[in-house]
PDB file of C-alpha atoms in Angstrom:
ATOM      1  CA  GLY A 242      -5.013  16.828   6.089  1.00 67.00           C
ATOM      2  CA  GLU A 243      -2.534  14.391   4.355  1.00 78.00           C
ATOM      3  CA  ASP A 244      -3.476  13.470   0.564  1.00 88.00           C
ATOM      4  CA  VAL A 245      -2.602  12.031  -2.377  1.00 92.00           C
ATOM      5  CA  GLU A 246      -4.185  11.915  -5.747  1.00 94.00           C
ATOM      6  CA  GLN A 247      -4.163  10.020  -8.948  1.00 94.00           C
ATOM      7  CA  SER A 248      -5.952   9.815 -12.020  1.00 90.00           C
ATOM      8  CA  LEU A 249      -7.812   6.719 -12.152  1.00 91.00           C
ATOM      9  CA  PHE A 250      -7.746   5.618 -15.785  1.00 95.00           C
ATOM     10  CA  LEU A 251      -5.020   5.339 -18.434  1.00 97.00           C
ATOM     11  CA  SER A 252      -4.840   3.731 -21.439  1.00 97.00           C
ATOM     12  CA  VAL A 253      -1.996   3.297 -24.094  1.00 97.00           C
ATOM     13  CA  ARG A 254      -0.643   1.632 -26.713  1.00 97.00           C
ATOM     14  CA  GLU A 255       1.961  -0.781 -26.507  1.00 97.00           C
ATOM     15  CA  GLY A 256       5.367   0.117 -27.448  1.00 97.00           C
ATOM     16  CA  ASP A 257       4.138   3.423 -26.392  1.00 97.00           C
ATOM     17  CA  SER A 258       5.600   5.674 -22.879  1.00 97.00           C
ATOM     18  CA  SER A 259       3.081   5.554 -20.104  1.00 97.00           C
ATOM     19  CA  VAL A 260       2.868   8.719 -17.922  1.00 98.00           C
ATOM     20  CA  ILE A 261       1.365   8.350 -14.457  1.00 98.00           C
ATOM     21  CA  ASN A 262       0.597  11.399 -12.269  1.00 97.00           C
ATOM     22  CA  CYS A 263       0.431  12.202  -8.787  1.00 96.00           C
ATOM     23  CA  THR A 264      -0.004  15.179  -6.166  1.00 96.00           C
ATOM     24  CA  TYR A 265       0.407  14.794  -2.473  1.00 93.00           C
ATOM     25  CA  THR A 266      -0.631  17.524  -0.057  1.00 90.00           C
ATOM     26  CA  ASP A 267       2.413  16.545   2.763  1.00 83.00           C
ATOM     27  CA  SER A 268       5.051  18.840   1.974  1.00 80.00           C
ATOM     28  CA  SER A 269       7.025  17.221   4.759  1.00 81.00           C
ATOM     29  CA  SER A 270       6.859  13.706   2.878  1.00 83.00           C
ATOM     30  CA  THR A 271      10.193  12.162   2.708  1.00 81.00           C
ATOM     31  CA  TYR A 272       9.803   9.721   0.381  1.00 88.00           C
ATOM     32  CA  LEU A 273       7.862   9.123  -2.103  1.00 92.00           C
ATOM     33  CA  TYR A 274       6.631   5.459  -3.261  1.00 92.00           C
ATOM     34  CA  TRP A 275       5.357   3.682  -6.802  1.00 95.00           C
ATOM     35  CA  TYR A 276       3.784   0.267  -6.200  1.00 94.00           C
ATOM     36  CA  LYS A 277       2.406  -1.764  -8.687  1.00 96.00           C
ATOM     37  CA  GLN A 278      -0.598  -4.225  -8.263  1.00 94.00           C
ATOM     38  CA  GLU A 279      -1.786  -7.069 -10.735  1.00 93.00           C
ATOM     39  CA  PRO A 280      -5.003  -8.611 -10.384  1.00 87.00           C
ATOM     40  CA  GLY A 281      -5.036 -10.788  -7.166  1.00 84.00           C
ATOM     41  CA  ALA A 282      -2.196  -9.898  -5.654  1.00 86.00           C
ATOM     42  CA  GLY A 283      -0.581  -7.802  -3.307  1.00 89.00           C
ATOM     43  CA  LEU A 284       1.293  -4.424  -3.624  1.00 91.00           C
ATOM     44  CA  GLN A 285       4.657  -4.945  -5.174  1.00 91.00           C
ATOM     45  CA  LEU A 286       7.085  -1.808  -4.766  1.00 89.00           C
ATOM     46  CA  LEU A 287       8.126  -1.008  -8.008  1.00 92.00           C
ATOM     47  CA  THR A 288      10.795   2.024  -7.368  1.00 92.00           C
ATOM     48  CA  TYR A 289      10.647   5.215  -4.801  1.00 90.00           C
ATOM     49  CA  ILE A 290      12.546   8.689  -4.307  1.00 91.00           C
ATOM     50  CA  PHE A 291      14.053  10.496  -1.875  1.00 89.00           C
ATOM     51  CA  SER A 292      12.199  14.310  -1.146  1.00 87.00           C
ATOM     52  CA  ASN A 293      15.560  15.855  -2.214  1.00 88.00           C
ATOM     53  CA  MET A 294      16.130  14.026  -5.376  1.00 90.00           C
ATOM     54  CA  ASP A 295      14.545  15.578  -8.699  1.00 93.00           C
ATOM     55  CA  MET A 296      14.785  12.247 -11.207  1.00 96.00           C
ATOM     56  CA  LYS A 297      15.231   8.471 -10.353  1.00 95.00           C
ATOM     57  CA  GLN A 298      15.798   6.188 -13.422  1.00 95.00           C
ATOM     58  CA  ASP A 299      15.543   2.579 -13.375  1.00 92.00           C
ATOM     59  CA  GLN A 300      15.854   0.482 -16.578  1.00 94.00           C
ATOM     60  CA  ARG A 301      12.016   1.169 -18.166  1.00 96.00           C
ATOM     61  CA  LEU A 302      10.863   3.244 -15.466  1.00 97.00           C
ATOM     62  CA  THR A 303      11.615   7.116 -14.686  1.00 97.00           C
ATOM     63  CA  VAL A 304      10.379   8.980 -11.268  1.00 97.00           C
ATOM     64  CA  LEU A 305      10.184  12.522 -11.651  1.00 97.00           C
ATOM     65  CA  LEU A 306       9.416  14.838  -8.931  1.00 96.00           C
ATOM     66  CA  ASN A 307       8.809  18.619  -8.492  1.00 94.00           C
ATOM     67  CA  LYS A 308       8.677  19.172  -5.126  1.00 92.00           C
ATOM     68  CA  LYS A 309       7.615  22.877  -5.289  1.00 92.00           C
ATOM     69  CA  ASP A 310       4.146  21.875  -7.090  1.00 94.00           C
ATOM     70  CA  LYS A 311       3.983  18.510  -4.858  1.00 93.00           C
ATOM     71  CA  HIS A 312       3.699  16.788  -7.752  1.00 95.00           C
ATOM     72  CA  LEU A 313       5.335  13.154  -8.672  1.00 96.00           C
ATOM     73  CA  SER A 314       5.135  11.138 -11.956  1.00 97.00           C
ATOM     74  CA  LEU A 315       5.957   7.854 -13.064  1.00 98.00           C
ATOM     75  CA  ARG A 316       7.273   7.058 -16.359  1.00 98.00           C
ATOM     76  CA  ILE A 317       7.303   3.577 -18.147  1.00 97.00           C
ATOM     77  CA  ALA A 318       9.363   3.346 -21.413  1.00 97.00           C
ATOM     78  CA  ASP A 319       8.296   0.535 -24.247  1.00 97.00           C
ATOM     79  CA  THR A 320       4.904  -0.150 -22.567  1.00 98.00           C
ATOM     80  CA  GLN A 321       3.803  -3.588 -22.865  1.00 97.00           C
ATOM     81  CA  THR A 322       0.871  -5.631 -21.922  1.00 95.00           C
ATOM     82  CA  GLY A 323       2.508  -7.039 -18.796  1.00 95.00           C
ATOM     83  CA  ASP A 324       2.545  -4.018 -17.696  1.00 97.00           C
ATOM     84  CA  SER A 325      -1.298  -3.689 -17.266  1.00 97.00           C
ATOM     85  CA  ALA A 326      -1.859  -3.367 -13.673  1.00 97.00           C
ATOM     86  CA  ILE A 327      -2.978  -0.463 -11.181  1.00 96.00           C
ATOM     87  CA  TYR A 328      -0.500   1.829 -10.135  1.00 97.00           C
ATOM     88  CA  PHE A 329      -0.548   3.482  -6.783  1.00 95.00           C
ATOM     89  CA  CYS A 330       1.674   6.521  -5.575  1.00 94.00           C
ATOM     90  CA  ALA A 331       2.374   6.677  -1.828  1.00 92.00           C
ATOM     91  CA  ALA A 332       4.027   9.119   0.461  1.00 91.00           C
ATOM     92  CA  LYS A 333       5.980   9.249   3.403  1.00 86.00           C
ATOM     93  CA  THR A 334       5.136  11.486   6.386  1.00 77.00           C
ATOM     94  CA  SER A 335       5.977  11.261   9.576  1.00 66.00           C
ATOM     95  CA  TYR A 336       7.098   8.189  11.940  1.00 60.00           C
ATOM     96  CA  ASP A 337       6.181   5.674   8.559  1.00 61.00           C
ATOM     97  CA  LYS A 338       2.926   7.079   8.405  1.00 74.00           C
ATOM     98  CA  VAL A 339       2.449   6.257   4.551  1.00 84.00           C
ATOM     99  CA  ILE A 340      -0.663   7.969   2.764  1.00 87.00           C
ATOM    100  CA  PHE A 341      -1.833   5.851  -0.602  1.00 90.00           C
ATOM    101  CA  GLY A 342      -3.185   7.641  -3.663  1.00 92.00           C
ATOM    102  CA  PRO A 343      -6.386   6.008  -4.998  1.00 92.00           C
ATOM    103  CA  GLY A 344      -4.562   3.916  -7.941  1.00 94.00           C
ATOM    104  CA  THR A 345      -4.181   4.260 -11.749  1.00 96.00           C
ATOM    105  CA  SER A 346      -5.213   1.354 -13.692  1.00 95.00           C
ATOM    106  CA  LEU A 347      -3.166   1.358 -16.700  1.00 97.00           C
ATOM    107  CA  SER A 348      -4.468  -0.782 -19.703  1.00 97.00           C
ATOM    108  CA  VAL A 349      -1.804  -1.779 -22.689  1.00 97.00           C
ATOM    109  CA  ILE A 350      -4.253  -1.906 -26.008  1.00 95.00           C
ATOM    110  CA  PRO A 351      -1.705  -4.601 -27.791  1.00 92.00           C
TER     111      PRO A 351
ATOM    112  CA  ASP B 264      10.057 -11.622  -1.994  1.00 57.00           C
ATOM    113  CA  ALA B 265       9.558 -10.591   1.627  1.00 67.00           C
ATOM    114  CA  GLY B 266       8.021 -13.620   3.414  1.00 92.00           C
ATOM    115  CA  ILE B 267       4.322 -12.747   3.912  1.00 94.00           C
ATOM    116  CA  THR B 268       1.094 -14.909   4.537  1.00 96.00           C
ATOM    117  CA  GLN B 269      -2.461 -13.615   5.055  1.00 97.00           C
ATOM    118  CA  SER B 270      -4.919 -16.606   5.742  1.00 97.00           C
ATOM    119  CA  PRO B 271      -7.344 -16.949   5.285  1.00 97.00           C
ATOM    120  CA  ARG B 272      -6.895 -15.722   1.357  1.00 95.00           C
ATOM    121  CA  HIS B 273     -10.964 -15.885   0.957  1.00 96.00           C
ATOM    122  CA  LYS B 274     -13.965 -15.990   3.818  1.00 97.00           C
ATOM    123  CA  VAL B 275     -17.509 -14.932   3.113  1.00 97.00           C
ATOM    124  CA  THR B 276     -19.445 -14.834   6.353  1.00 96.00           C
ATOM    125  CA  GLU B 277     -22.773 -13.258   7.753  1.00 96.00           C
ATOM    126  CA  THR B 278     -23.092  -9.802   9.646  1.00 97.00           C
ATOM    127  CA  GLY B 279     -22.936  -9.952  13.092  1.00 96.00           C
ATOM    128  CA  THR B 280     -20.684 -12.723  13.171  1.00 96.00           C
ATOM    129  CA  PRO B 281     -16.590 -12.150  14.561  1.00 96.00           C
ATOM    130  CA  VAL B 282     -13.822 -12.615  12.069  1.00 97.00           C
ATOM    131  CA  THR B 283     -10.198 -12.876  12.547  1.00 98.00           C
ATOM    132  CA  LEU B 284      -7.656 -12.230   9.697  1.00 98.00           C
ATOM    133  CA  ARG B 285      -3.997 -13.204  10.171  1.00 98.00           C
ATOM    134  CA  CYS B 286      -0.593 -12.069   8.719  1.00 98.00           C
ATOM    135  CA  HIS B 287       2.719 -13.644   9.461  1.00 98.00           C
ATOM    136  CA  GLN B 288       5.453 -12.882   8.866  1.00 97.00           C
ATOM    137  CA  THR B 289       9.102 -14.318   8.762  1.00 96.00           C
ATOM    138  CA  GLU B 290      11.360 -11.693   8.066  1.00 92.00           C
ATOM    139  CA  ASN B 291      11.243 -10.219  11.591  1.00 92.00           C
ATOM    140  CA  HIS B 292      10.235  -6.749  10.920  1.00 91.00           C
ATOM    141  CA  ARG B 293       9.195  -4.355  13.476  1.00 90.00           C
ATOM    142  CA  TYR B 294       6.511  -2.894  12.096  1.00 90.00           C
ATOM    143  CA  MET B 295       2.914  -4.611  10.945  1.00 92.00           C
ATOM    144  CA  TYR B 296       0.332  -2.669   9.198  1.00 92.00           C
ATOM    145  CA  TRP B 297      -3.388  -3.427   8.254  1.00 95.00           C
ATOM    146  CA  TYR B 298      -4.946  -1.831   5.412  1.00 95.00           C
ATOM    147  CA  ARG B 299      -8.569  -2.142   3.684  1.00 96.00           C
ATOM    148  CA  GLN B 300      -8.600  -1.618  -0.058  1.00 94.00           C
ATOM    149  CA  ASP B 301     -12.012  -0.771  -1.754  1.00 91.00           C
ATOM    150  CA  PRO B 302     -12.482   0.886  -5.300  1.00 82.00           C
ATOM    151  CA  GLY B 303     -11.754   4.533  -5.535  1.00 76.00           C
ATOM    152  CA  HIS B 304     -10.289   4.879  -1.933  1.00 81.00           C
ATOM    153  CA  GLY B 305      -7.040   3.174  -2.554  1.00 84.00           C
ATOM    154  CA  LEU B 306      -4.926   1.866   0.654  1.00 90.00           C
ATOM    155  CA  ARG B 307      -6.604   2.865   4.126  1.00 91.00           C
ATOM    156  CA  LEU B 308      -4.753   2.224   7.319  1.00 91.00           C
ATOM    157  CA  ILE B 309      -6.971   0.119   9.740  1.00 95.00           C
ATOM    158  CA  HIS B 310      -4.057  -0.222  12.762  1.00 94.00           C
ATOM    159  CA  TYR B 311      -0.577  -0.694  12.729  1.00 91.00           C
ATOM    160  CA  SER B 312       1.959  -2.369  15.023  1.00 92.00           C
ATOM    161  CA  TYR B 313       5.500  -0.886  16.269  1.00 89.00           C
ATOM    162  CA  GLY B 314       6.324  -3.798  18.457  1.00 91.00           C
ATOM    163  CA  VAL B 315       5.029  -7.075  20.308  1.00 94.00           C
ATOM    164  CA  LYS B 316       1.914  -5.990  22.242  1.00 94.00           C
ATOM    165  CA  ASP B 317       2.863  -2.349  20.542  1.00 94.00           C
ATOM    166  CA  THR B 318      -0.231  -1.436  18.132  1.00 94.00           C
ATOM    167  CA  ASP B 319      -2.082   2.099  17.446  1.00 92.00           C
ATOM    168  CA  LYS B 320      -5.105   3.352  15.178  1.00 92.00           C
ATOM    169  CA  GLY B 321      -5.076   4.375  11.630  1.00 90.00           C
ATOM    170  CA  GLU B 322      -7.310   6.174  10.003  1.00 87.00           C
ATOM    171  CA  VAL B 323     -10.597   3.760   9.608  1.00 94.00           C
ATOM    172  CA  SER B 324     -10.277   1.482  12.736  1.00 95.00           C
ATOM    173  CA  ASP B 325     -13.731   2.160  14.041  1.00 96.00           C
ATOM    174  CA  GLY B 326     -14.769  -1.728  14.070  1.00 96.00           C
ATOM    175  CA  TYR B 327     -11.553  -3.508  14.395  1.00 97.00           C
ATOM    176  CA  SER B 328      -9.489  -4.701  16.522  1.00 97.00           C
ATOM    177  CA  VAL B 329      -5.828  -5.764  16.685  1.00 98.00           C
ATOM    178  CA  SER B 330      -3.535  -8.034  18.849  1.00 97.00           C
ATOM    179  CA  ARG B 331       0.055  -8.548  18.359  1.00 97.00           C
ATOM    180  CA  SER B 332       1.700 -11.250  20.681  1.00 96.00           C
ATOM    181  CA  LYS B 333       4.530 -12.749  18.719  1.00 96.00           C
ATOM    182  CA  THR B 334       6.632 -10.613  16.758  1.00 95.00           C
ATOM    183  CA  GLU B 335       5.883 -12.534  13.877  1.00 96.00           C
ATOM    184  CA  ASP B 336       1.830 -12.527  14.018  1.00 97.00           C
ATOM    185  CA  PHE B 337      -0.532  -9.410  13.379  1.00 98.00           C
ATOM    186  CA  LEU B 338      -4.221 -10.316  14.045  1.00 98.00           C
ATOM    187  CA  LEU B 339      -7.255  -8.364  12.678  1.00 98.00           C
ATOM    188  CA  THR B 340     -10.518  -8.897  14.118  1.00 98.00           C
ATOM    189  CA  LEU B 341     -13.984  -7.490  13.357  1.00 97.00           C
ATOM    190  CA  GLU B 342     -16.003  -8.057  17.112  1.00 92.00           C
ATOM    191  CA  SER B 343     -19.178  -8.205  14.786  1.00 96.00           C
ATOM    192  CA  ALA B 344     -18.602  -7.689  10.990  1.00 96.00           C
ATOM    193  CA  THR B 345     -21.123  -5.303   8.992  1.00 97.00           C
ATOM    194  CA  SER B 346     -21.481  -5.382   5.588  1.00 96.00           C
ATOM    195  CA  SER B 347     -19.411  -1.935   5.299  1.00 96.00           C
ATOM    196  CA  GLN B 348     -16.645  -4.171   6.297  1.00 97.00           C
ATOM    197  CA  THR B 349     -16.466  -6.152   2.878  1.00 97.00           C
ATOM    198  CA  SER B 350     -13.386  -5.120   1.689  1.00 97.00           C
ATOM    199  CA  VAL B 351     -10.073  -6.634   0.371  1.00 96.00           C
ATOM    200  CA  TYR B 352      -7.785  -6.454   3.818  1.00 97.00           C
ATOM    201  CA  PHE B 353      -4.038  -6.246   3.383  1.00 96.00           C
ATOM    202  CA  CYS B 354      -1.379  -6.641   5.737  1.00 95.00           C
ATOM    203  CA  ALA B 355       2.440  -5.396   5.344  1.00 92.00           C
ATOM    204  CA  ILE B 356       5.667  -5.152   7.095  1.00 91.00           C
ATOM    205  CA  SER B 357       8.768  -2.854   7.266  1.00 87.00           C
ATOM    206  CA  GLU B 358      11.942  -2.751   8.938  1.00 82.00           C
ATOM    207  CA  SER B 359      11.814   0.093  10.517  1.00 70.00           C
ATOM    208  CA  GLY B 360       9.994   3.528  11.395  1.00 55.00           C
ATOM    209  CA  GLY B 361      10.722   7.297  11.959  1.00 48.00           C
ATOM    210  CA  LEU B 362      12.660   8.751   8.946  1.00 42.00           C
ATOM    211  CA  GLY B 363      14.087   5.596   7.360  1.00 48.00           C
ATOM    212  CA  ASN B 364      13.474   4.525   3.724  1.00 57.00           C
ATOM    213  CA  GLN B 365      12.673   0.902   4.098  1.00 67.00           C
ATOM    214  CA  PRO B 366       9.388   0.707   2.230  1.00 74.00           C
ATOM    215  CA  GLN B 367       6.144  -1.598   3.389  1.00 81.00           C
ATOM    216  CA  HIS B 368       6.223  -4.834   1.627  1.00 87.00           C
ATOM    217  CA  PHE B 369       2.411  -6.675   1.290  1.00 91.00           C
ATOM    218  CA  GLY B 370       0.722  -9.802   1.466  1.00 93.00           C
ATOM    219  CA  ASP B 371      -1.274 -10.563  -1.220  1.00 92.00           C
ATOM    220  CA  GLY B 372      -4.489 -10.077   0.568  1.00 94.00           C
ATOM    221  CA  THR B 373      -7.834 -11.433   1.957  1.00 96.00           C
ATOM    222  CA  ARG B 374     -10.817 -10.921   0.028  1.00 96.00           C
ATOM    223  CA  LEU B 375     -13.785 -10.858   2.919  1.00 97.00           C
ATOM    224  CA  SER B 376     -17.647 -10.857   1.719  1.00 97.00           C
ATOM    225  CA  ILE B 377     -19.875 -10.242   4.800  1.00 97.00           C
ATOM    226  CA  LEU B 378     -23.544 -10.621   3.359  1.00 94.00           C
TER     227      LEU B 378
END
């Protein structure tokens, strides 16, 4: 069945770059999303990429998509303590069905 | 921020009691969703709605029912709550389905504890 995988934890030092990786199984996925969840809050959409794109950049965020390997990554440049959160990768398959990964908990060390 | 309100935000109840969670939106979006979030599982879809009185099951629908009598309200009911339904429940909305690029926007969640 359709699945999205992520590593569960990542720890980086403030000012470094963070790279959060995600793999998905459904090659027909049309849109791939990154969401951020802060403690006690809902998911906030950070960015998304359409499957015919390789890269998307939005300020400190860079999304890379390797469609052949079904691999998605989110790079956060100059990571700040306010970036500490859980990051969810999600893949949109048929008819608005969205599959979420388990989330990667990012800890930023001052 | 998308206008989504979940109520209640927190609830503690006993096994066997009925529970209803409410999601209210002010965006007039057609699609509404209920997810549960559990450690290590991410978000799993319980039920979703693609219009008034139009609903369908998600991947973890057993033990849950939903109703949508108005565009703005989507109710999730646990007919007889069990401890395995202790979770954080999120409502989401989106403007379009199919191959549209409209992402889902989420409410702030309801933390439900069943003792």
